mmCIF file of C-alpha atoms in Angstrom:
data_model
loop_
_atom_site.group_PDB
_atom_site.id
_atom_site.type_symbol
_atom_site.label_atom_id
_atom_site.label_comp_id
_atom_site.label_asym_id
_atom_site.label_seq_id
_atom_site.Cartn_x
_atom_site.Cartn_y
_atom_site.Cartn_z
ATOM 1 C CA MET A 20 25.760 18.841 56.513
ATOM 2 C CA ILE A 21 23.578 15.734 56.942
ATOM 3 C CA SER A 22 20.961 17.801 58.747
ATOM 4 C CA ARG A 23 20.968 20.313 55.900
ATOM 5 C CA LEU A 24 20.486 17.574 53.287
ATOM 6 C CA PHE A 25 17.646 16.103 55.325
ATOM 7 C CA ASP A 26 15.961 19.506 55.549
ATOM 8 C CA ILE A 27 16.234 19.955 51.787
ATOM 9 C CA PHE A 28 14.809 16.516 51.032
ATOM 10 C CA SER A 29 12.010 16.794 53.573
ATOM 11 C CA ARG A 30 10.650 20.020 52.079
ATOM 12 C CA ARG A 31 7.121 19.459 50.781
ATOM 13 C CA ILE A 32 7.261 15.785 51.822
ATOM 14 C CA ASP A 33 4.093 14.315 53.329
ATOM 15 C CA GLY A 34 5.260 12.432 56.429
ATOM 16 C CA PRO A 35 2.614 9.662 56.717
ATOM 17 C CA LEU A 36 2.733 8.895 52.998
ATOM 18 C CA MET A 37 6.535 8.886 52.925
ATOM 19 C CA ALA A 38 6.709 6.531 55.911
ATOM 20 C CA ALA A 39 4.441 3.967 54.213
ATOM 21 C CA LEU A 40 6.383 4.315 50.953
ATOM 22 C CA ALA A 41 9.742 3.865 52.697
ATOM 23 C CA LEU A 42 8.631 0.660 54.444
ATOM 24 C CA THR A 43 7.278 -0.760 51.194
ATOM 25 C CA LEU A 44 10.427 0.136 49.252
ATOM 26 C CA ALA A 45 12.649 -1.445 51.910
ATOM 27 C CA LEU A 46 10.552 -4.598 51.710
ATOM 28 C CA GLY A 47 10.890 -4.537 47.935
ATOM 29 C CA VAL A 48 14.702 -4.370 47.986
ATOM 30 C CA THR A 49 14.759 -7.304 50.429
ATOM 31 C CA VAL A 50 12.591 -9.456 48.170
ATOM 32 C CA VAL A 51 14.484 -8.458 45.010
ATOM 33 C CA TYR A 52 17.678 -9.787 46.589
ATOM 34 C CA SER A 53 16.025 -13.109 47.388
ATOM 35 C CA ALA A 54 14.275 -13.391 44.028
ATOM 36 C CA SER A 55 17.463 -12.709 42.074
ATOM 37 C CA GLY A 56 19.261 -15.864 43.202
ATOM 38 C CA GLY A 57 22.945 -15.836 42.337
ATOM 39 C CA SER A 58 22.793 -12.310 40.919
ATOM 40 C CA GLY A 59 21.133 -10.901 44.035
ATOM 41 C CA ALA A 60 23.854 -8.368 44.854
ATOM 42 C CA ASP A 61 23.955 -7.059 41.268
ATOM 43 C CA ARG A 62 20.165 -6.750 41.166
ATOM 44 C CA VAL A 63 20.059 -4.936 44.503
ATOM 45 C CA PHE A 64 22.723 -2.512 43.279
ATOM 46 C CA GLY A 65 20.755 -1.925 40.089
ATOM 47 C CA GLN A 66 17.536 -1.475 42.028
ATOM 48 C CA ALA A 67 19.283 0.976 44.355
ATOM 49 C CA ARG A 68 20.182 3.110 41.330
ATOM 50 C CA ASN A 69 16.597 2.891 40.078
ATOM 51 C CA LEU A 70 15.370 3.833 43.537
ATOM 52 C CA ALA A 71 17.690 6.831 43.786
ATOM 53 C CA LEU A 72 16.408 8.212 40.471
ATOM 54 C CA ALA A 73 12.779 7.523 41.395
ATOM 55 C CA LEU A 74 13.130 9.181 44.807
ATOM 56 C CA PHE A 75 14.665 12.218 43.131
ATOM 57 C CA ALA A 76 11.637 12.338 40.798
ATOM 58 C CA LEU A 77 9.357 12.094 43.855
ATOM 59 C CA TRP A 78 11.156 14.994 45.550
ATOM 60 C CA LEU A 79 11.182 17.055 42.352
ATOM 61 C CA PHE A 80 7.447 16.663 41.685
ATOM 62 C CA ALA A 81 6.697 17.346 45.354
ATOM 63 C CA GLN A 82 8.327 20.786 44.979
ATOM 64 C CA VAL A 83 6.279 21.732 41.913
ATOM 65 C CA HIS A 84 3.187 23.770 42.732
ATOM 66 C CA PRO A 85 -0.065 22.165 41.482
ATOM 67 C CA GLN A 86 -0.802 25.335 39.508
ATOM 68 C CA LEU A 87 2.362 24.782 37.467
ATOM 69 C CA LEU A 88 1.465 21.115 36.997
ATOM 70 C CA MET A 89 -1.891 22.223 35.628
ATOM 71 C CA ARG A 90 -0.232 24.577 33.159
ATOM 72 C CA LEU A 91 2.137 21.834 31.978
ATOM 73 C CA ALA A 92 -0.597 19.196 31.611
ATOM 74 C CA LEU A 93 -1.677 20.010 28.031
ATOM 75 C CA PRO A 94 1.874 20.484 26.615
ATOM 76 C CA ALA A 95 2.982 17.212 28.244
ATOM 77 C CA TYR A 96 -0.017 15.373 26.767
ATOM 78 C CA ILE A 97 0.552 16.791 23.267
ATOM 79 C CA ALA A 98 4.271 15.944 23.418
ATOM 80 C CA GLY A 99 3.534 12.421 24.630
ATOM 81 C CA LEU A 100 0.923 11.897 21.913
ATOM 82 C CA ALA A 101 3.353 13.116 19.241
ATOM 83 C CA LEU A 102 5.973 10.680 20.526
ATOM 84 C CA LEU A 103 3.438 7.827 20.419
ATOM 85 C CA VAL A 104 2.706 8.662 16.784
ATOM 86 C CA GLY A 105 6.453 8.658 16.204
ATOM 87 C CA VAL A 106 6.666 5.195 17.759
ATOM 88 C CA ALA A 107 3.920 3.930 15.442
ATOM 89 C CA LEU A 108 5.773 5.297 12.395
ATOM 90 C CA PHE A 109 9.458 4.967 13.251
ATOM 91 C CA GLY A 110 9.723 3.049 16.540
ATOM 92 C CA ASP A 111 12.234 0.304 17.287
ATOM 93 C CA ILE A 112 10.874 -3.246 17.317
ATOM 94 C CA ARG A 113 11.988 -5.412 20.239
ATOM 95 C CA ASN A 114 10.580 -8.860 20.990
ATOM 96 C CA GLY A 115 7.817 -8.321 18.464
ATOM 97 C CA ALA A 116 6.599 -5.030 19.973
ATOM 98 C CA ARG A 117 7.096 -1.474 18.702
ATOM 99 C CA ARG A 118 7.276 0.519 21.953
ATOM 100 C CA TRP A 119 10.513 2.517 21.834
ATOM 101 C CA LEU A 120 11.545 5.624 19.909
ATOM 102 C CA HIS A 121 15.164 6.526 19.232
ATOM 103 C CA LEU A 122 15.667 10.302 19.463
ATOM 104 C CA GLY A 123 19.361 10.329 18.588
ATOM 105 C CA PHE A 124 20.601 11.114 22.091
ATOM 106 C CA ALA A 125 18.367 8.613 23.914
ATOM 107 C CA THR A 126 15.785 5.871 23.440
ATOM 108 C CA VAL A 127 12.467 6.596 25.151
ATOM 109 C CA GLN A 128 9.236 4.716 25.807
ATOM 110 C CA PRO A 129 6.579 7.423 25.366
ATOM 111 C CA SER A 130 3.820 5.331 26.938
ATOM 112 C CA GLU A 131 5.451 5.929 30.326
ATOM 113 C CA ILE A 132 5.053 9.695 29.870
ATOM 114 C CA MET A 133 1.335 9.196 29.355
ATOM 115 C CA LYS A 134 0.921 7.493 32.738
ATOM 116 C CA ILE A 135 1.366 10.959 34.250
ATOM 117 C CA ALA A 136 0.211 13.167 31.371
ATOM 118 C CA VAL A 137 -3.208 11.558 30.830
ATOM 119 C CA PRO A 138 -4.634 12.048 34.347
ATOM 120 C CA LEU A 139 -3.133 15.547 34.506
ATOM 121 C CA VAL A 140 -4.657 16.694 31.206
ATOM 122 C CA LEU A 141 -8.063 15.216 32.021
ATOM 123 C CA ALA A 142 -8.026 16.860 35.447
ATOM 124 C CA TRP A 143 -7.090 20.138 33.716
ATOM 125 C CA TRP A 144 -9.981 19.662 31.259
ATOM 126 C CA PHE A 145 -12.595 19.169 33.963
ATOM 127 C CA HIS A 146 -11.105 21.938 36.128
ATOM 128 C CA ARG A 147 -11.736 24.423 33.312
ATOM 129 C CA ARG A 148 -15.342 23.277 33.054
ATOM 130 C CA GLU A 149 -16.257 22.941 36.702
ATOM 131 C CA GLU A 150 -19.005 25.560 36.470
ATOM 132 C CA GLY A 151 -21.318 23.390 34.400
ATOM 133 C CA LEU A 152 -20.351 19.995 32.998
ATOM 134 C CA ARG A 153 -22.232 18.719 29.960
ATOM 135 C CA LEU A 154 -22.326 15.314 28.294
ATOM 136 C CA LEU A 155 -20.172 16.724 25.478
ATOM 137 C CA ASP A 156 -17.402 17.455 28.006
ATOM 138 C CA PHE A 157 -17.322 13.791 28.987
ATOM 139 C CA VAL A 158 -17.326 12.728 25.324
ATOM 140 C CA ILE A 159 -14.315 14.952 24.607
ATOM 141 C CA ALA A 160 -12.584 13.584 27.707
ATOM 142 C CA ALA A 161 -13.205 10.049 26.416
ATOM 143 C CA VAL A 162 -11.569 10.982 23.100
ATOM 144 C CA ILE A 163 -8.579 12.498 24.943
ATOM 145 C CA LEU A 164 -8.213 9.180 26.755
ATOM 146 C CA ALA A 165 -8.878 6.928 23.761
ATOM 147 C CA LEU A 166 -6.145 8.415 21.535
ATOM 148 C CA PRO A 167 -3.101 7.357 23.610
ATOM 149 C CA VAL A 168 -4.725 4.104 24.751
ATOM 150 C CA GLY A 169 -5.423 3.101 21.146
ATOM 151 C CA LEU A 170 -1.862 3.877 20.066
ATOM 152 C CA ILE A 171 -0.419 1.883 22.976
ATOM 153 C CA VAL A 172 -2.687 -1.125 22.372
ATOM 154 C CA ARG A 173 -1.466 -1.105 18.773
ATOM 155 C CA GLN A 174 2.207 -1.450 19.846
ATOM 156 C CA PRO A 175 1.068 -3.912 21.440
ATOM 157 C CA ASP A 176 1.420 -3.180 25.180
ATOM 158 C CA LEU A 177 -1.791 -4.297 26.854
ATOM 159 C CA GLY A 178 -0.526 -3.877 30.427
ATOM 160 C CA THR A 179 0.492 -0.227 30.004
ATOM 161 C CA ALA A 180 -2.672 0.518 28.005
ATOM 162 C CA LEU A 181 -4.751 -0.924 30.848
ATOM 163 C CA LEU A 182 -3.024 1.282 33.436
ATOM 164 C CA ILE A 183 -3.365 4.452 31.349
ATOM 165 C CA PHE A 184 -7.009 3.677 30.619
ATOM 166 C CA ALA A 185 -7.609 3.148 34.340
ATOM 167 C CA SER A 186 -5.916 6.441 35.274
ATOM 168 C CA GLY A 187 -8.010 8.351 32.761
ATOM 169 C CA PHE A 188 -11.253 6.575 33.603
ATOM 170 C CA PHE A 189 -10.792 7.364 37.296
ATOM 171 C CA VAL A 190 -10.544 11.085 36.475
ATOM 172 C CA ILE A 191 -13.695 10.935 34.346
ATOM 173 C CA PHE A 192 -15.523 8.959 37.039
ATOM 174 C CA LEU A 193 -14.486 11.308 39.844
ATOM 175 C CA ALA A 194 -15.505 14.300 37.726
ATOM 176 C CA GLY A 195 -19.116 13.147 38.004
ATOM 177 C CA LEU A 196 -19.774 10.548 35.309
ATOM 178 C CA SER A 197 -23.259 9.195 36.018
ATOM 179 C CA TRP A 198 -23.866 5.579 36.949
ATOM 180 C CA ARG A 199 -26.385 5.376 34.095
ATOM 181 C CA VAL A 200 -23.624 6.112 31.593
ATOM 182 C CA ILE A 201 -21.276 3.659 33.326
ATOM 183 C CA GLY A 202 -23.969 0.978 33.176
ATOM 184 C CA SER A 203 -24.556 1.641 29.485
ATOM 185 C CA MET A 204 -20.813 1.462 28.808
ATOM 186 C CA THR A 205 -20.600 -1.839 30.687
ATOM 187 C CA ILE A 206 -23.435 -3.350 28.658
ATOM 188 C CA ALA A 207 -21.889 -2.097 25.425
ATOM 189 C CA GLY A 208 -18.525 -3.507 26.463
ATOM 190 C CA LEU A 209 -19.994 -6.931 27.192
ATOM 191 C CA ALA A 210 -21.863 -6.904 23.885
ATOM 192 C CA SER A 211 -18.625 -6.085 22.016
ATOM 193 C CA LEU A 212 -16.631 -8.962 23.551
ATOM 194 C CA PRO A 213 -16.912 -11.189 20.437
ATOM 195 C CA PHE A 214 -15.625 -8.313 18.294
ATOM 196 C CA LEU A 215 -12.803 -7.568 20.731
ATOM 197 C CA TRP A 216 -11.891 -11.262 20.825
ATOM 198 C CA SER A 217 -11.441 -11.263 17.039
ATOM 199 C CA MET A 218 -9.164 -8.207 17.288
ATOM 200 C CA MET A 219 -6.856 -9.707 19.908
ATOM 201 C CA HIS A 220 -3.422 -11.053 19.054
ATOM 202 C CA ASP A 221 -2.987 -14.809 19.324
ATOM 203 C CA TYR A 222 -0.876 -14.516 22.455
ATOM 204 C CA GLN A 223 -3.563 -12.366 24.116
ATOM 205 C CA ARG A 224 -6.285 -14.915 23.368
ATOM 206 C CA GLN A 225 -4.009 -17.629 24.712
ATOM 207 C CA ARG A 226 -3.678 -15.733 27.990
ATOM 208 C CA ILE A 227 -7.458 -15.765 28.407
ATOM 209 C CA ARG A 228 -7.623 -19.498 27.688
ATOM 210 C CA THR A 229 -4.790 -20.104 30.119
ATOM 211 C CA LEU A 230 -6.599 -18.162 32.840
ATOM 212 C CA LEU A 231 -9.654 -20.384 32.430
ATOM 213 C CA ASP A 232 -7.641 -23.609 32.353
ATOM 214 C CA PRO A 233 -3.878 -23.340 32.958
ATOM 215 C CA MET A 234 -3.544 -27.134 32.907
ATOM 216 C CA GLN A 235 -4.327 -27.248 29.182
ATOM 217 C CA ASP A 236 -0.671 -26.327 28.572
ATOM 218 C CA PRO A 237 1.167 -26.887 31.885
ATOM 219 C CA LEU A 238 4.662 -26.653 30.371
ATOM 220 C CA GLY A 239 3.888 -23.736 28.079
ATOM 221 C CA ALA A 240 1.328 -20.949 28.434
ATOM 222 C CA GLY A 241 0.042 -22.217 31.798
ATOM 223 C CA TYR A 242 3.471 -22.646 33.374
ATOM 224 C CA HIS A 243 3.657 -19.153 34.899
ATOM 225 C CA ILE A 244 0.335 -19.350 36.702
ATOM 226 C CA ILE A 245 0.784 -22.954 37.856
ATOM 227 C CA GLN A 246 4.224 -22.341 39.367
ATOM 228 C CA SER A 247 3.245 -19.028 40.987
ATOM 229 C CA THR A 248 0.167 -20.509 42.674
ATOM 230 C CA ILE A 249 2.223 -23.474 43.888
ATOM 231 C CA ALA A 250 4.798 -21.085 45.371
ATOM 232 C CA ILE A 251 2.185 -18.910 47.105
ATOM 233 C CA GLY A 252 0.330 -21.929 48.454
ATOM 234 C CA SER A 253 3.470 -23.637 49.751
ATOM 235 C CA GLY A 254 4.297 -20.591 51.885
ATOM 236 C CA GLY A 255 1.475 -21.425 54.290
ATOM 237 C CA MET A 256 0.824 -19.134 57.234
ATOM 238 C CA LEU A 257 4.364 -18.058 58.158
ATOM 239 C CA GLY A 258 6.322 -18.830 54.987
ATOM 240 C CA LYS A 259 9.538 -20.779 54.508
ATOM 241 C CA GLY A 260 11.794 -17.899 55.501
ATOM 242 C CA TRP A 261 13.849 -15.362 53.595
ATOM 243 C CA LEU A 262 16.069 -17.010 50.938
ATOM 244 C CA ASN A 263 14.508 -20.412 51.727
ATOM 245 C CA GLY A 264 11.739 -20.574 49.144
ATOM 246 C CA THR A 265 12.239 -23.739 47.119
ATOM 247 C CA GLN A 266 10.106 -22.797 44.092
ATOM 248 C CA ALA A 267 11.983 -19.520 43.676
ATOM 249 C CA GLN A 268 15.492 -20.581 44.633
ATOM 250 C CA LEU A 269 15.312 -23.675 42.396
ATOM 251 C CA ASP A 270 14.222 -21.469 39.484
ATOM 252 C CA PHE A 271 10.727 -22.897 39.011
ATOM 253 C CA VAL A 272 9.027 -19.469 39.160
ATOM 254 C CA PRO A 273 9.573 -17.522 35.898
ATOM 255 C CA GLU A 274 10.085 -13.736 35.916
ATOM 256 C CA ARG A 275 10.519 -14.110 39.652
ATOM 257 C CA SER A 276 12.211 -10.757 40.250
ATOM 258 C CA THR A 277 9.814 -8.741 38.076
ATOM 259 C CA ASP A 278 6.160 -9.500 37.295
ATOM 260 C CA PHE A 279 5.934 -12.659 39.441
ATOM 261 C CA ILE A 280 7.860 -11.472 42.477
ATOM 262 C CA LEU A 281 4.717 -11.838 44.606
ATOM 263 C CA ALA A 282 5.098 -15.615 44.271
ATOM 264 C CA VAL A 283 8.561 -15.381 45.837
ATOM 265 C CA PHE A 284 7.274 -13.081 48.561
ATOM 266 C CA GLY A 285 4.307 -15.319 49.352
ATOM 267 C CA GLU A 286 6.446 -18.456 49.530
ATOM 268 C CA GLU A 287 9.058 -16.934 51.828
ATOM 269 C CA PHE A 288 6.831 -14.815 54.086
ATOM 270 C CA GLY A 289 3.515 -16.677 53.888
ATOM 271 C CA LEU A 290 0.059 -15.350 54.575
ATOM 272 C CA ILE A 291 1.343 -13.067 57.361
ATOM 273 C CA GLY A 292 3.769 -11.407 54.967
ATOM 274 C CA ASN A 293 1.044 -10.922 52.365
ATOM 275 C CA VAL A 294 -1.180 -9.290 54.991
ATOM 276 C CA VAL A 295 1.666 -6.919 55.945
ATOM 277 C CA LEU A 296 2.214 -5.983 52.290
ATOM 278 C CA ILE A 297 -1.494 -5.423 51.658
ATOM 279 C CA THR A 298 -1.681 -3.322 54.848
ATOM 280 C CA LEU A 299 1.142 -1.089 53.586
ATOM 281 C CA TYR A 300 -0.633 -0.704 50.257
ATOM 282 C CA LEU A 301 -3.881 0.170 52.029
ATOM 283 C CA LEU A 302 -2.070 2.805 54.099
ATOM 284 C CA ILE A 303 -0.709 4.399 50.913
ATOM 285 C CA ILE A 304 -4.113 4.261 49.221
ATOM 286 C CA GLY A 305 -5.891 5.586 52.307
ATOM 287 C CA ARG A 306 -3.488 8.501 52.638
ATOM 288 C CA GLY A 307 -3.856 9.280 48.938
ATOM 289 C CA LEU A 308 -7.641 9.342 49.196
ATOM 290 C CA MET A 309 -7.399 11.646 52.232
ATOM 291 C CA ILE A 310 -5.214 14.021 50.218
ATOM 292 C CA ALA A 311 -7.762 13.934 47.383
ATOM 293 C CA ALA A 312 -10.673 14.593 49.760
ATOM 294 C CA ASN A 313 -8.895 17.595 51.314
ATOM 295 C CA ALA A 314 -7.701 19.080 48.006
ATOM 296 C CA SER A 315 -8.659 22.698 47.450
ATOM 297 C CA THR A 316 -9.516 22.589 43.737
ATOM 298 C CA VAL A 317 -11.106 20.331 41.157
ATOM 299 C CA PHE A 318 -7.754 19.811 39.415
ATOM 300 C CA ALA A 319 -5.997 18.779 42.621
ATOM 301 C CA ARG A 320 -8.857 16.525 43.738
ATOM 302 C CA LEU A 321 -9.159 14.703 40.424
ATOM 303 C CA THR A 322 -5.391 14.316 40.016
ATOM 304 C CA ALA A 323 -4.859 12.976 43.538
ATOM 305 C CA GLY A 324 -7.817 10.613 43.262
ATOM 306 C CA ALA A 325 -6.691 9.250 39.893
ATOM 307 C CA ILE A 326 -3.082 8.698 41.008
ATOM 308 C CA THR A 327 -4.238 6.875 44.135
ATOM 309 C CA LEU A 328 -6.738 4.640 42.359
ATOM 310 C CA THR A 329 -4.233 3.881 39.589
ATOM 311 C CA PHE A 330 -1.797 2.727 42.272
ATOM 312 C CA PHE A 331 -4.568 0.438 43.533
ATOM 313 C CA THR A 332 -4.999 -0.884 39.974
ATOM 314 C CA TYR A 333 -1.272 -1.689 39.753
ATOM 315 C CA ALA A 334 -1.428 -3.755 42.940
ATOM 316 C CA PHE A 335 -4.776 -5.419 42.226
ATOM 317 C CA VAL A 336 -3.909 -6.469 38.654
ATOM 318 C CA ASN A 337 -0.490 -7.884 39.598
ATOM 319 C CA MET A 338 -1.806 -9.782 42.619
ATOM 320 C CA GLY A 339 -4.721 -11.040 40.546
ATOM 321 C CA MET A 340 -2.593 -12.352 37.704
ATOM 322 C CA VAL A 341 -0.001 -13.998 39.981
ATOM 323 C CA SER A 342 -2.713 -15.728 42.012
ATOM 324 C CA GLY A 343 -4.511 -16.903 38.863
ATOM 325 C CA ILE A 344 -7.710 -14.832 38.940
ATOM 326 C CA LEU A 345 -6.718 -12.384 36.167
ATOM 327 C CA PRO A 346 -4.912 -12.873 32.832
ATOM 328 C CA VAL A 347 -1.158 -12.260 32.684
ATOM 329 C CA VAL A 348 -0.747 -8.726 31.289
ATOM 330 C CA GLY A 349 2.769 -7.723 32.357
ATOM 331 C CA VAL A 350 1.982 -5.325 35.203
ATOM 332 C CA PRO A 351 4.685 -5.182 37.937
ATOM 333 C CA LEU A 352 3.971 -5.291 41.673
ATOM 334 C CA PRO A 353 4.295 -1.615 42.687
ATOM 335 C CA MET A 354 7.536 -0.745 44.507
ATOM 336 C CA ILE A 355 8.366 -4.448 44.961
ATOM 337 C CA SER A 356 9.199 -5.706 41.446
ATOM 338 C CA TYR A 357 12.673 -5.114 40.027
ATOM 339 C CA GLY A 358 12.829 -2.411 37.369
ATOM 340 C CA GLY A 359 13.179 1.317 36.982
ATOM 341 C CA THR A 360 10.478 2.473 34.580
ATOM 342 C CA ALA A 361 7.404 1.559 36.638
ATOM 343 C CA LEU A 362 9.127 2.610 39.866
ATOM 344 C CA LEU A 363 9.899 6.021 38.368
ATOM 345 C CA SER A 364 6.314 6.650 37.221
ATOM 346 C CA ILE A 365 4.814 5.441 40.521
ATOM 347 C CA LEU A 366 7.052 7.599 42.729
ATOM 348 C CA ALA A 367 6.632 10.580 40.413
ATOM 349 C CA GLY A 368 2.903 10.181 40.982
ATOM 350 C CA MET A 369 3.482 10.003 44.716
ATOM 351 C CA GLY A 370 5.473 13.227 44.447
ATOM 352 C CA ILE A 371 2.458 14.892 42.825
ATOM 353 C CA LEU A 372 0.306 13.640 45.708
ATOM 354 C CA MET A 373 2.733 15.233 48.157
ATOM 355 C CA SER A 374 2.684 18.485 46.206
ATOM 356 C CA ILE A 375 -1.109 18.564 46.455
ATOM 357 C CA SER A 376 -0.922 17.734 50.165
ATOM 358 C CA THR A 377 1.660 20.347 51.130
ATOM 359 C CA HIS A 378 0.684 23.194 48.786
ATOM 360 C CA LYS A 379 -2.601 23.946 50.460
ATOM 361 C CA GLN A 380 -3.872 26.619 48.110
ATOM 362 C CA LEU A 381 -4.058 26.560 44.336
ATOM 363 C CA VAL A 382 -4.687 29.852 42.593
ATOM 364 C CA SER A 383 -7.473 29.543 40.030
ATOM 365 C CA SER A 384 -6.514 30.024 36.420
#
């Protein structure tokens, strides 16, 4: 019976990628227990449920042929966009943000759907035009990307908007966007900074100020960064040991089981632990890029590349904000932070990678 279940689960599973994922997930559950303090057992149980659902999503997407994923890309994008419009018009407001939509039988956060739908639909778009790309094709792709990103920024949810923008930009870049255009976009972006600054919410501007000088408000806006950097620095080379981190266990580190869990990890496992974690991430990223390089079609190559580089963005942004080199934007540490939504979208993406890896041939459509 156990052997049969293992055979079913291992179908279409990429061994090297799954091994790196399993080690990272096990490390994440260990740190969640430590970061949760007195509620450690409850958090681990909750994370185990999240993990079970996310692993099922990984297995399910791994079984789906890339050709079917390509056919579902446009309907998924249109449905997600319609739900985002619904959020803007009728969404529930929680903690000052309008991000959720009540459908009667469930409450959904449509922005999470777009984390998968946006790279899929852009890969589908460029796959259909692989014979001869024109500048207009890239302009249309930019519009496809800008619509959901704009709606999500309006909620406001800057962290999710950043991740969706990154996933879409990676597809456009991998499709052959010229460096001249990228350079022009960079110059235009820098020139528009004063305008963008005026459009930001007060709390977003405060995050930028805090990044530049967290000591201007050490007990308020700068508290997160100050305490997280203290925790990481106090871990030294080998760390203080599991469950022995003083900053975390004495409740100095805020959001220590979610966005700032890296501070707990760094304090307890030190520089060596951080190197191990980064190595696991690099193994996942390296395997993903290999899958993208060996993909048999434009759709598969662009999708695999975008999912892999978006995973890199997750890790880079979280590590940057916890260590004080990037603003705090609410991006969790992939597969380490407590929570189900991000874990579900990340492992669903990994399932798509495995589908591309194990389904060697994609019939053109």
